[in-house]
């Protein structure tokens, strides 16, 4: 993690020698952005009652400064609401070639009352188009969907699928049901039809399954990978990839080093318990390596850098690891500092080439 911003002045004279794709940038819409894009009666509901927000004990434990860089607050908004600031502090400063927008508001918007959730997500996508994609050609976006109302989510996926600037369908790791549940199959079918991966970002209404409520951000940060391990295990064993053999899934903000031991454990258990999941025709690790991608922030950072390299190589998936800054959170990673302990060819691929391929971005990768 990059703890301090060494320089907030854009360095337009420097160009990265390699392609940089940032797979996790968080824009944030203000009420004045959402309300005008809602039709009645949802506009009145939003203006009078707002939308669902986390309540204790769901409150995110890194609440100081909203979990954001202190220098990322614009004069008249919240971090991620000002394109100009994002350009100066991230895109220009680090010569980012492409950035993938992941609005965290989609996690709660998508869990509202079905028709309200549909309207909120539609408004959020419209805002992404108007205020970000149309104004900044380096940006790409995630399709925000009413994920707890999959039939309505399908409609939004199909609506955006014709716009190549939307490069994935966004789901939270903490949905009402585990993501292997057949409830979400219509969303997966729509993503496959659109030729888009599903991006699963940490968070949502997760209820902290299996591990209870964290008291400290240190505690939460250290087990991010557990949520993603649960998600990957559930999707594989529930047979999602037998039902959707073309589906690709990007695990965003969940670490990586846990993946190899998770595959070892699943394969070992499957040798004894395969009768529980007769729909699986191959080893769980085969599904894992063919269908999942990772982003790097927060990547594990052992004292001995060799151990990180070994952990990544154990996955057999280094070509599916993509750089992410997690801007504007205070524990973001800068492209100039991240992954420097890795071999040059591997770091170059992770900084941009892997994402370029995974998201099918136009143009050469380098």
PDB file of N, CA and C in Angstrom, residues 231-328:
ATOM      1  N   UNK A 231     -16.404 -16.610  -2.031  1.00  0.00           N
ATOM      2  CA  UNK A 231     -17.115 -16.366  -3.290  1.00  0.00           C
ATOM      3  C   UNK A 231     -16.653 -17.331  -4.373  1.00  0.00           C
ATOM      4  N   UNK A 232     -15.326 -17.447  -4.534  1.00  0.00           N
ATOM      5  CA  UNK A 232     -14.797 -18.320  -5.588  1.00  0.00           C
ATOM      6  C   UNK A 232     -15.188 -19.770  -5.346  1.00  0.00           C
ATOM      7  N   UNK A 233     -15.053 -20.217  -4.093  1.00  0.00           N
ATOM      8  CA  UNK A 233     -15.386 -21.601  -3.749  1.00  0.00           C
ATOM      9  C   UNK A 233     -16.859 -21.881  -4.032  1.00  0.00           C
ATOM     10  N   UNK A 234     -17.717 -20.963  -3.623  1.00  0.00           N
ATOM     11  CA  UNK A 234     -19.151 -21.171  -3.805  1.00  0.00           C
ATOM     12  C   UNK A 234     -19.534 -21.199  -5.282  1.00  0.00           C
ATOM     13  N   UNK A 235     -18.984 -20.270  -6.064  1.00  0.00           N
ATOM     14  CA  UNK A 235     -19.333 -20.242  -7.490  1.00  0.00           C
ATOM     15  C   UNK A 235     -18.887 -21.525  -8.192  1.00  0.00           C
ATOM     16  N   UNK A 236     -17.706 -22.005  -7.837  1.00  0.00           N
ATOM     17  CA  UNK A 236     -17.214 -23.236  -8.479  1.00  0.00           C
ATOM     18  C   UNK A 236     -18.062 -24.435  -8.070  1.00  0.00           C
ATOM     19  N   UNK A 237     -18.254 -24.621  -6.767  1.00  0.00           N
ATOM     20  CA  UNK A 237     -18.908 -25.836  -6.287  1.00  0.00           C
ATOM     21  C   UNK A 237     -20.404 -25.842  -6.570  1.00  0.00           C
ATOM     22  N   UNK A 238     -21.021 -24.676  -6.684  1.00  0.00           N
ATOM     23  CA  UNK A 238     -22.440 -24.610  -7.050  1.00  0.00           C
ATOM     24  C   UNK A 238     -22.647 -24.862  -8.545  1.00  0.00           C
ATOM     25  N   UNK A 239     -21.553 -24.969  -9.297  1.00  0.00           N
ATOM     26  CA  UNK A 239     -21.673 -25.317 -10.708  1.00  0.00           C
ATOM     27  C   UNK A 239     -21.914 -24.153 -11.643  1.00  0.00           C
ATOM     28  N   UNK A 240     -21.605 -22.933 -11.201  1.00  0.00           N
ATOM     29  CA  UNK A 240     -21.818 -21.768 -12.067  1.00  0.00           C
ATOM     30  C   UNK A 240     -21.111 -21.941 -13.402  1.00  0.00           C
ATOM     31  N   UNK A 241     -19.896 -22.497 -13.375  1.00  0.00           N
ATOM     32  CA  UNK A 241     -19.112 -22.548 -14.606  1.00  0.00           C
ATOM     33  C   UNK A 241     -19.446 -23.763 -15.464  1.00  0.00           C
ATOM     34  N   UNK A 242     -20.204 -24.694 -14.919  1.00  0.00           N
ATOM     35  CA  UNK A 242     -20.793 -25.723 -15.770  1.00  0.00           C
ATOM     36  C   UNK A 242     -22.008 -25.144 -16.490  1.00  0.00           C
ATOM     37  N   UNK A 243     -22.735 -24.285 -15.797  1.00  0.00           N
ATOM     38  CA  UNK A 243     -23.909 -23.669 -16.431  1.00  0.00           C
ATOM     39  C   UNK A 243     -23.503 -22.566 -17.412  1.00  0.00           C
ATOM     40  N   UNK A 244     -22.356 -21.899 -17.110  1.00  0.00           N
ATOM     41  CA  UNK A 244     -21.903 -20.788 -17.959  1.00  0.00           C
ATOM     42  C   UNK A 244     -20.407 -20.958 -18.250  1.00  0.00           C
ATOM     43  N   UNK A 245     -20.078 -21.865 -19.154  1.00  0.00           N
ATOM     44  CA  UNK A 245     -18.662 -22.169 -19.390  1.00  0.00           C
ATOM     45  C   UNK A 245     -17.866 -21.018 -19.989  1.00  0.00           C
ATOM     46  N   UNK A 246     -18.529 -19.978 -20.458  1.00  0.00           N
ATOM     47  CA  UNK A 246     -17.798 -18.837 -21.026  1.00  0.00           C
ATOM     48  C   UNK A 246     -17.650 -17.689 -20.026  1.00  0.00           C
ATOM     49  N   UNK A 247     -18.237 -17.822 -18.850  1.00  0.00           N
ATOM     50  CA  UNK A 247     -18.228 -16.717 -17.892  1.00  0.00           C
ATOM     51  C   UNK A 247     -16.827 -16.480 -17.315  1.00  0.00           C
ATOM     52  N   UNK A 248     -16.419 -15.218 -17.278  1.00  0.00           N
ATOM     53  CA  UNK A 248     -15.180 -14.794 -16.648  1.00  0.00           C
ATOM     54  C   UNK A 248     -15.512 -13.889 -15.457  1.00  0.00           C
ATOM     55  N   UNK A 249     -14.760 -14.024 -14.371  1.00  0.00           N
ATOM     56  CA  UNK A 249     -15.054 -13.288 -13.133  1.00  0.00           C
ATOM     57  C   UNK A 249     -13.785 -12.598 -12.638  1.00  0.00           C
ATOM     58  N   UNK A 250     -13.872 -11.306 -12.404  1.00  0.00           N
ATOM     59  CA  UNK A 250     -12.753 -10.538 -11.862  1.00  0.00           C
ATOM     60  C   UNK A 250     -12.998 -10.321 -10.371  1.00  0.00           C
ATOM     61  N   UNK A 251     -12.093 -10.794  -9.525  1.00  0.00           N
ATOM     62  CA  UNK A 251     -12.192 -10.610  -8.079  1.00  0.00           C
ATOM     63  C   UNK A 251     -11.428  -9.339  -7.721  1.00  0.00           C
ATOM     64  N   UNK A 252     -12.160  -8.308  -7.337  1.00  0.00           N
ATOM     65  CA  UNK A 252     -11.568  -6.985  -7.138  1.00  0.00           C
ATOM     66  C   UNK A 252     -11.413  -6.693  -5.646  1.00  0.00           C
ATOM     67  N   UNK A 253     -10.169  -6.370  -5.258  1.00  0.00           N
ATOM     68  CA  UNK A 253      -9.848  -5.933  -3.897  1.00  0.00           C
ATOM     69  C   UNK A 253      -9.925  -7.067  -2.881  1.00  0.00           C
ATOM     70  N   UNK A 254      -9.508  -8.237  -3.273  1.00  0.00           N
ATOM     71  CA  UNK A 254      -9.570  -9.362  -2.355  1.00  0.00           C
ATOM     72  C   UNK A 254      -8.262 -10.090  -2.149  1.00  0.00           C
ATOM     73  N   UNK A 255      -7.138  -9.487  -2.544  1.00  0.00           N
ATOM     74  CA  UNK A 255      -5.867 -10.177  -2.396  1.00  0.00           C
ATOM     75  C   UNK A 255      -5.741 -11.354  -3.354  1.00  0.00           C
ATOM     76  N   UNK A 256      -4.602 -12.046  -3.289  1.00  0.00           N
ATOM     77  CA  UNK A 256      -4.320 -13.112  -4.267  1.00  0.00           C
ATOM     78  C   UNK A 256      -3.691 -14.342  -3.625  1.00  0.00           C
ATOM     79  N   UNK A 257      -2.833 -14.149  -2.633  1.00  0.00           N
ATOM     80  CA  UNK A 257      -1.985 -15.252  -2.167  1.00  0.00           C
ATOM     81  C   UNK A 257      -2.781 -16.410  -1.576  1.00  0.00           C
ATOM     82  N   UNK A 258      -4.041 -16.175  -1.231  1.00  0.00           N
ATOM     83  CA  UNK A 258      -4.878 -17.240  -0.688  1.00  0.00           C
ATOM     84  C   UNK A 258      -5.310 -18.238  -1.756  1.00  0.00           C
ATOM     85  N   UNK A 259      -5.187 -17.847  -3.031  1.00  0.00           N
ATOM     86  CA  UNK A 259      -5.827 -18.617  -4.100  1.00  0.00           C
ATOM     87  C   UNK A 259      -5.246 -20.019  -4.259  1.00  0.00           C
ATOM     88  N   UNK A 260      -3.920 -20.130  -4.234  1.00  0.00           N
ATOM     89  CA  UNK A 260      -3.328 -21.460  -4.427  1.00  0.00           C
ATOM     90  C   UNK A 260      -3.720 -22.424  -3.308  1.00  0.00           C
ATOM     91  N   UNK A 261      -3.584 -22.028  -2.024  1.00  0.00           N
ATOM     92  CA  UNK A 261      -4.038 -22.950  -0.963  1.00  0.00           C
ATOM     93  C   UNK A 261      -5.526 -23.282  -1.074  1.00  0.00           C
ATOM     94  N   UNK A 262      -6.325 -22.329  -1.534  1.00  0.00           N
ATOM     95  CA  UNK A 262      -7.752 -22.606  -1.709  1.00  0.00           C
ATOM     96  C   UNK A 262      -7.966 -23.673  -2.776  1.00  0.00           C
ATOM     97  N   UNK A 263      -7.220 -23.584  -3.861  1.00  0.00           N
ATOM     98  CA  UNK A 263      -7.339 -24.602  -4.915  1.00  0.00           C
ATOM     99  C   UNK A 263      -6.863 -25.957  -4.415  1.00  0.00           C
ATOM    100  N   UNK A 264      -5.742 -25.952  -3.664  1.00  0.00           N
ATOM    101  CA  UNK A 264      -5.256 -27.224  -3.127  1.00  0.00           C
ATOM    102  C   UNK A 264      -6.316 -27.856  -2.219  1.00  0.00           C
ATOM    103  N   UNK A 265      -6.910 -27.048  -1.378  1.00  0.00           N
ATOM    104  CA  UNK A 265      -7.897 -27.571  -0.432  1.00  0.00           C
ATOM    105  C   UNK A 265      -9.136 -28.105  -1.155  1.00  0.00           C
ATOM    106  N   UNK A 266      -9.599 -27.367  -2.166  1.00  0.00           N
ATOM    107  CA  UNK A 266     -10.793 -27.820  -2.885  1.00  0.00           C
ATOM    108  C   UNK A 266     -10.518 -29.126  -3.622  1.00  0.00           C
ATOM    109  N   UNK A 267      -9.366 -29.212  -4.273  1.00  0.00           N
ATOM    110  CA  UNK A 267      -9.050 -30.441  -5.018  1.00  0.00           C
ATOM    111  C   UNK A 267      -8.920 -31.623  -4.070  1.00  0.00           C
ATOM    112  N   UNK A 268      -8.289 -31.393  -2.923  1.00  0.00           N
ATOM    113  CA  UNK A 268      -8.105 -32.476  -1.957  1.00  0.00           C
ATOM    114  C   UNK A 268      -9.454 -32.966  -1.426  1.00  0.00           C
ATOM    115  N   UNK A 269     -10.334 -32.006  -1.102  1.00  0.00           N
ATOM    116  CA  UNK A 269     -11.648 -32.391  -0.584  1.00  0.00           C
ATOM    117  C   UNK A 269     -12.485 -33.065  -1.661  1.00  0.00           C
ATOM    118  N   UNK A 270     -12.340 -32.586  -2.889  1.00  0.00           N
ATOM    119  CA  UNK A 270     -13.133 -33.153  -3.982  1.00  0.00           C
ATOM    120  C   UNK A 270     -12.784 -34.619  -4.223  1.00  0.00           C
ATOM    121  N   UNK A 271     -11.546 -34.989  -3.909  1.00  0.00           N
ATOM    122  CA  UNK A 271     -11.151 -36.379  -4.101  1.00  0.00           C
ATOM    123  C   UNK A 271     -11.957 -37.313  -3.213  1.00  0.00           C
ATOM    124  N   UNK A 272     -12.438 -36.782  -2.095  1.00  0.00           N
ATOM    125  CA  UNK A 272     -13.187 -37.614  -1.144  1.00  0.00           C
ATOM    126  C   UNK A 272     -14.689 -37.341  -1.178  1.00  0.00           C
ATOM    127  N   UNK A 273     -15.081 -36.154  -1.582  1.00  0.00           N
ATOM    128  CA  UNK A 273     -16.473 -35.716  -1.436  1.00  0.00           C
ATOM    129  C   UNK A 273     -17.123 -35.354  -2.763  1.00  0.00           C
ATOM    130  N   UNK A 274     -16.571 -35.833  -3.848  1.00  0.00           N
ATOM    131  CA  UNK A 274     -17.088 -35.448  -5.161  1.00  0.00           C
ATOM    132  C   UNK A 274     -18.568 -35.796  -5.317  1.00  0.00           C
ATOM    133  N   UNK A 275     -19.034 -36.814  -4.604  1.00  0.00           N
ATOM    134  CA  UNK A 275     -20.438 -37.197  -4.746  1.00  0.00           C
ATOM    135  C   UNK A 275     -21.383 -36.072  -4.304  1.00  0.00           C
ATOM    136  N   UNK A 276     -20.863 -35.126  -3.497  1.00  0.00           N
ATOM    137  CA  UNK A 276     -21.699 -33.995  -3.088  1.00  0.00           C
ATOM    138  C   UNK A 276     -21.961 -33.030  -4.238  1.00  0.00           C
ATOM    139  N   UNK A 277     -21.070 -33.025  -5.206  1.00  0.00           N
ATOM    140  CA  UNK A 277     -21.187 -32.064  -6.310  1.00  0.00           C
ATOM    141  C   UNK A 277     -21.045 -32.808  -7.641  1.00  0.00           C
ATOM    142  N   UNK A 278     -21.995 -33.700  -7.932  1.00  0.00           N
ATOM    143  CA  UNK A 278     -21.839 -34.550  -9.113  1.00  0.00           C
ATOM    144  C   UNK A 278     -21.841 -33.791 -10.431  1.00  0.00           C
ATOM    145  N   UNK A 279     -22.257 -32.517 -10.393  1.00  0.00           N
ATOM    146  CA  UNK A 279     -22.292 -31.729 -11.632  1.00  0.00           C
ATOM    147  C   UNK A 279     -20.906 -31.244 -12.052  1.00  0.00           C
ATOM    148  N   UNK A 280     -19.932 -31.347 -11.148  1.00  0.00           N
ATOM    149  CA  UNK A 280     -18.579 -30.932 -11.519  1.00  0.00           C
ATOM    150  C   UNK A 280     -17.908 -32.054 -12.304  1.00  0.00           C
ATOM    151  N   UNK A 281     -17.410 -31.729 -13.461  1.00  0.00           N
ATOM    152  CA  UNK A 281     -16.790 -32.730 -14.321  1.00  0.00           C
ATOM    153  C   UNK A 281     -15.266 -32.655 -14.277  1.00  0.00           C
ATOM    154  N   UNK A 282     -14.746 -31.620 -13.619  1.00  0.00           N
ATOM    155  CA  UNK A 282     -13.299 -31.453 -13.560  1.00  0.00           C
ATOM    156  C   UNK A 282     -12.882 -31.073 -12.139  1.00  0.00           C
ATOM    157  N   UNK A 283     -11.590 -30.975 -11.923  1.00  0.00           N
ATOM    158  CA  UNK A 283     -11.102 -30.561 -10.617  1.00  0.00           C
ATOM    159  C   UNK A 283     -11.487 -29.104 -10.359  1.00  0.00           C
ATOM    160  N   UNK A 284     -11.820 -28.753  -9.112  1.00  0.00           N
ATOM    161  CA  UNK A 284     -12.153 -27.351  -8.810  1.00  0.00           C
ATOM    162  C   UNK A 284     -11.083 -26.359  -9.248  1.00  0.00           C
ATOM    163  N   UNK A 285      -9.815 -26.742  -9.123  1.00  0.00           N
ATOM    164  CA  UNK A 285      -8.745 -25.821  -9.520  1.00  0.00           C
ATOM    165  C   UNK A 285      -8.775 -25.514 -11.011  1.00  0.00           C
ATOM    166  N   UNK A 286      -9.276 -26.435 -11.813  1.00  0.00           N
ATOM    167  CA  UNK A 286      -9.352 -26.174 -13.255  1.00  0.00           C
ATOM    168  C   UNK A 286     -10.371 -25.081 -13.550  1.00  0.00           C
ATOM    169  N   UNK A 287     -11.502 -25.143 -12.873  1.00  0.00           N
ATOM    170  CA  UNK A 287     -12.476 -24.057 -13.041  1.00  0.00           C
ATOM    171  C   UNK A 287     -11.878 -22.736 -12.571  1.00  0.00           C
ATOM    172  N   UNK A 288     -11.185 -22.818 -11.428  1.00  0.00           N
ATOM    173  CA  UNK A 288     -10.617 -21.589 -10.860  1.00  0.00           C
ATOM    174  C   UNK A 288      -9.680 -20.944 -11.867  1.00  0.00           C
ATOM    175  N   UNK A 289      -8.750 -21.686 -12.394  1.00  0.00           N
ATOM    176  CA  UNK A 289      -7.732 -21.096 -13.272  1.00  0.00           C
ATOM    177  C   UNK A 289      -8.303 -20.641 -14.609  1.00  0.00           C
ATOM    178  N   UNK A 290      -9.431 -21.177 -15.009  1.00  0.00           N
ATOM    179  CA  UNK A 290      -9.999 -20.804 -16.316  1.00  0.00           C
ATOM    180  C   UNK A 290     -10.990 -19.654 -16.230  1.00  0.00           C
ATOM    181  N   UNK A 291     -11.487 -19.358 -15.017  1.00  0.00           N
ATOM    182  CA  UNK A 291     -12.596 -18.406 -14.949  1.00  0.00           C
ATOM    183  C   UNK A 291     -12.341 -17.176 -14.088  1.00  0.00           C
ATOM    184  N   UNK A 292     -11.315 -17.172 -13.261  1.00  0.00           N
ATOM    185  CA  UNK A 292     -11.119 -16.040 -12.351  1.00  0.00           C
ATOM    186  C   UNK A 292      -9.918 -15.189 -12.734  1.00  0.00           C
ATOM    187  N   UNK A 293     -10.060 -13.895 -12.425  1.00  0.00           N
ATOM    188  CA  UNK A 293      -8.987 -12.910 -12.547  1.00  0.00           C
ATOM    189  C   UNK A 293      -8.862 -12.218 -11.181  1.00  0.00           C
ATOM    190  N   UNK A 294      -7.723 -11.533 -10.964  1.00  0.00           N
ATOM    191  CA  UNK A 294      -7.506 -10.810  -9.717  1.00  0.00           C
ATOM    192  C   UNK A 294      -7.095  -9.371 -10.001  1.00  0.00           C
ATOM    193  N   UNK A 295      -7.306  -8.507  -8.996  1.00  0.00           N
ATOM    194  CA  UNK A 295      -6.672  -7.192  -9.016  1.00  0.00           C
ATOM    195  C   UNK A 295      -5.709  -7.112  -7.835  1.00  0.00           C
ATOM    196  N   UNK A 296      -4.753  -6.178  -7.918  1.00  0.00           N
ATOM    197  CA  UNK A 296      -3.607  -6.239  -7.010  1.00  0.00           C
ATOM    198  C   UNK A 296      -3.781  -5.504  -5.685  1.00  0.00           C
ATOM    199  N   UNK A 297      -4.679  -4.557  -5.597  1.00  0.00           N
ATOM    200  CA  UNK A 297      -4.796  -3.807  -4.334  1.00  0.00           C
ATOM    201  C   UNK A 297      -5.957  -4.356  -3.524  1.00  0.00           C
ATOM    202  N   UNK A 298      -5.724  -4.826  -2.288  1.00  0.00           N
ATOM    203  CA  UNK A 298      -4.480  -4.846  -1.523  1.00  0.00           C
ATOM    204  C   UNK A 298      -3.737  -6.163  -1.690  1.00  0.00           C
ATOM    205  N   UNK A 299      -2.644  -6.130  -2.432  1.00  0.00           N
ATOM    206  CA  UNK A 299      -1.847  -7.342  -2.583  1.00  0.00           C
ATOM    207  C   UNK A 299      -1.076  -7.589  -1.289  1.00  0.00           C
ATOM    208  N   UNK A 300      -0.846  -8.843  -0.978  1.00  0.00           N
ATOM    209  CA  UNK A 300      -0.120  -9.188   0.234  1.00  0.00           C
ATOM    210  C   UNK A 300       1.331  -8.735   0.103  1.00  0.00           C
ATOM    211  N   UNK A 301       1.919  -8.253   1.204  1.00  0.00           N
ATOM    212  CA  UNK A 301       3.271  -7.700   1.161  1.00  0.00           C
ATOM    213  C   UNK A 301       4.123  -8.304   2.274  1.00  0.00           C
ATOM    214  N   UNK A 302       4.628  -9.549   2.079  1.00  0.00           N
ATOM    215  CA  UNK A 302       5.474 -10.166   3.112  1.00  0.00           C
ATOM    216  C   UNK A 302       6.815  -9.454   3.216  1.00  0.00           C
ATOM    217  N   UNK A 303       7.462  -9.647   4.358  1.00  0.00           N
ATOM    218  CA  UNK A 303       8.774  -9.018   4.565  1.00  0.00           C
ATOM    219  C   UNK A 303       9.780  -9.521   3.549  1.00  0.00           C
ATOM    220  N   UNK A 304       9.701 -10.801   3.228  1.00  0.00           N
ATOM    221  CA  UNK A 304      10.579 -11.397   2.216  1.00  0.00           C
ATOM    222  C   UNK A 304       9.832 -11.386   0.887  1.00  0.00           C
ATOM    223  N   UNK A 305      10.281 -10.541  -0.040  1.00  0.00           N
ATOM    224  CA  UNK A 305       9.573 -10.392  -1.311  1.00  0.00           C
ATOM    225  C   UNK A 305       9.497 -11.687  -2.111  1.00  0.00           C
ATOM    226  N   UNK A 306      10.459 -12.558  -1.903  1.00  0.00           N
ATOM    227  CA  UNK A 306      10.461 -13.822  -2.640  1.00  0.00           C
ATOM    228  C   UNK A 306       9.212 -14.632  -2.311  1.00  0.00           C
ATOM    229  N   UNK A 307       8.743 -14.501  -1.087  1.00  0.00           N
ATOM    230  CA  UNK A 307       7.557 -15.264  -0.695  1.00  0.00           C
ATOM    231  C   UNK A 307       6.322 -14.816  -1.485  1.00  0.00           C
ATOM    232  N   UNK A 308       6.222 -13.511  -1.780  1.00  0.00           N
ATOM    233  CA  UNK A 308       5.093 -13.047  -2.600  1.00  0.00           C
ATOM    234  C   UNK A 308       5.186 -13.642  -3.996  1.00  0.00           C
ATOM    235  N   UNK A 309       6.371 -13.594  -4.576  1.00  0.00           N
ATOM    236  CA  UNK A 309       6.537 -14.154  -5.920  1.00  0.00           C
ATOM    237  C   UNK A 309       6.161 -15.632  -5.934  1.00  0.00           C
ATOM    238  N   UNK A 310       6.609 -16.354  -4.925  1.00  0.00           N
ATOM    239  CA  UNK A 310       6.276 -17.782  -4.854  1.00  0.00           C
ATOM    240  C   UNK A 310       4.756 -17.988  -4.738  1.00  0.00           C
ATOM    241  N   UNK A 311       4.127 -17.158  -3.913  1.00  0.00           N
ATOM    242  CA  UNK A 311       2.674 -17.300  -3.734  1.00  0.00           C
ATOM    243  C   UNK A 311       1.937 -17.044  -5.043  1.00  0.00           C
ATOM    244  N   UNK A 312       2.377 -16.027  -5.783  1.00  0.00           N
ATOM    245  CA  UNK A 312       1.722 -15.730  -7.065  1.00  0.00           C
ATOM    246  C   UNK A 312       1.957 -16.852  -8.069  1.00  0.00           C
ATOM    247  N   UNK A 313       3.187 -17.347  -8.096  1.00  0.00           N
ATOM    248  CA  UNK A 313       3.497 -18.422  -9.046  1.00  0.00           C
ATOM    249  C   UNK A 313       2.748 -19.706  -8.703  1.00  0.00           C
ATOM    250  N   UNK A 314       2.503 -19.934  -7.423  1.00  0.00           N
ATOM    251  CA  UNK A 314       1.750 -21.128  -7.031  1.00  0.00           C
ATOM    252  C   UNK A 314       0.339 -21.116  -7.623  1.00  0.00           C
ATOM    253  N   UNK A 315      -0.227 -19.941  -7.859  1.00  0.00           N
ATOM    254  CA  UNK A 315      -1.579 -19.888  -8.423  1.00  0.00           C
ATOM    255  C   UNK A 315      -1.609 -20.403  -9.855  1.00  0.00           C
ATOM    256  N   UNK A 316      -0.482 -20.265 -10.558  1.00  0.00           N
ATOM    257  CA  UNK A 316      -0.484 -20.602 -11.981  1.00  0.00           C
ATOM    258  C   UNK A 316      -1.327 -19.634 -12.783  1.00  0.00           C
ATOM    259  N   UNK A 317      -1.529 -18.414 -12.235  1.00  0.00           N
ATOM    260  CA  UNK A 317      -2.453 -17.466 -12.868  1.00  0.00           C
ATOM    261  C   UNK A 317      -1.856 -16.068 -12.955  1.00  0.00           C
ATOM    262  N   UNK A 318      -0.547 -15.949 -13.025  1.00  0.00           N
ATOM    263  CA  UNK A 318       0.048 -14.616 -13.035  1.00  0.00           C
ATOM    264  C   UNK A 318      -0.366 -13.809 -14.263  1.00  0.00           C
ATOM    265  N   UNK A 319      -0.785 -14.485 -15.310  1.00  0.00           N
ATOM    266  CA  UNK A 319      -1.263 -13.754 -16.495  1.00  0.00           C
ATOM    267  C   UNK A 319      -2.688 -13.241 -16.318  1.00  0.00           C
ATOM    268  N   UNK A 320      -3.271 -13.508 -15.159  1.00  0.00           N
ATOM    269  CA  UNK A 320      -4.639 -13.045 -14.865  1.00  0.00           C
ATOM    270  C   UNK A 320      -4.662 -12.091 -13.661  1.00  0.00           C
ATOM    271  N   UNK A 321      -3.559 -11.496 -13.360  1.00  0.00           N
ATOM    272  CA  UNK A 321      -3.474 -10.538 -12.251  1.00  0.00           C
ATOM    273  C   UNK A 321      -3.327  -9.140 -12.835  1.00  0.00           C
ATOM    274  N   UNK A 322      -4.185  -8.222 -12.392  1.00  0.00           N
ATOM    275  CA  UNK A 322      -4.248  -6.882 -12.989  1.00  0.00           C
ATOM    276  C   UNK A 322      -4.008  -5.814 -11.924  1.00  0.00           C
ATOM    277  N   UNK A 323      -3.242  -4.808 -12.276  1.00  0.00           N
ATOM    278  CA  UNK A 323      -2.961  -3.718 -11.335  1.00  0.00           C
ATOM    279  C   UNK A 323      -4.247  -2.956 -10.987  1.00  0.00           C
ATOM    280  N   UNK A 324      -4.340  -2.524  -9.721  1.00  0.00           N
ATOM    281  CA  UNK A 324      -5.444  -1.669  -9.276  1.00  0.00           C
ATOM    282  C   UNK A 324      -4.906  -0.695  -8.243  1.00  0.00           C
ATOM    283  N   UNK A 325      -5.362   0.555  -8.317  1.00  0.00           N
ATOM    284  CA  UNK A 325      -4.911   1.558  -7.338  1.00  0.00           C
ATOM    285  C   UNK A 325      -5.865   1.676  -6.157  1.00  0.00           C
ATOM    286  N   UNK A 326      -7.155   1.418  -6.374  1.00  0.00           N
ATOM    287  CA  UNK A 326      -8.186   1.627  -5.359  1.00  0.00           C
ATOM    288  C   UNK A 326      -8.337   3.105  -5.003  1.00  0.00           C
ATOM    289  N   UNK A 327      -7.995   3.988  -5.904  1.00  0.00           N
ATOM    290  CA  UNK A 327      -8.179   5.428  -5.701  1.00  0.00           C
ATOM    291  C   UNK A 327      -9.664   5.724  -5.531  1.00  0.00           C
ATOM    292  N   UNK A 328     -10.064   6.605  -4.601  1.00  0.00           N
ATOM    293  CA  UNK A 328      -9.268   7.521  -3.795  1.00  0.00           C
ATOM    294  C   UNK A 328      -9.095   7.088  -2.339  1.00  0.00           C
TER     295      UNK A 328
END
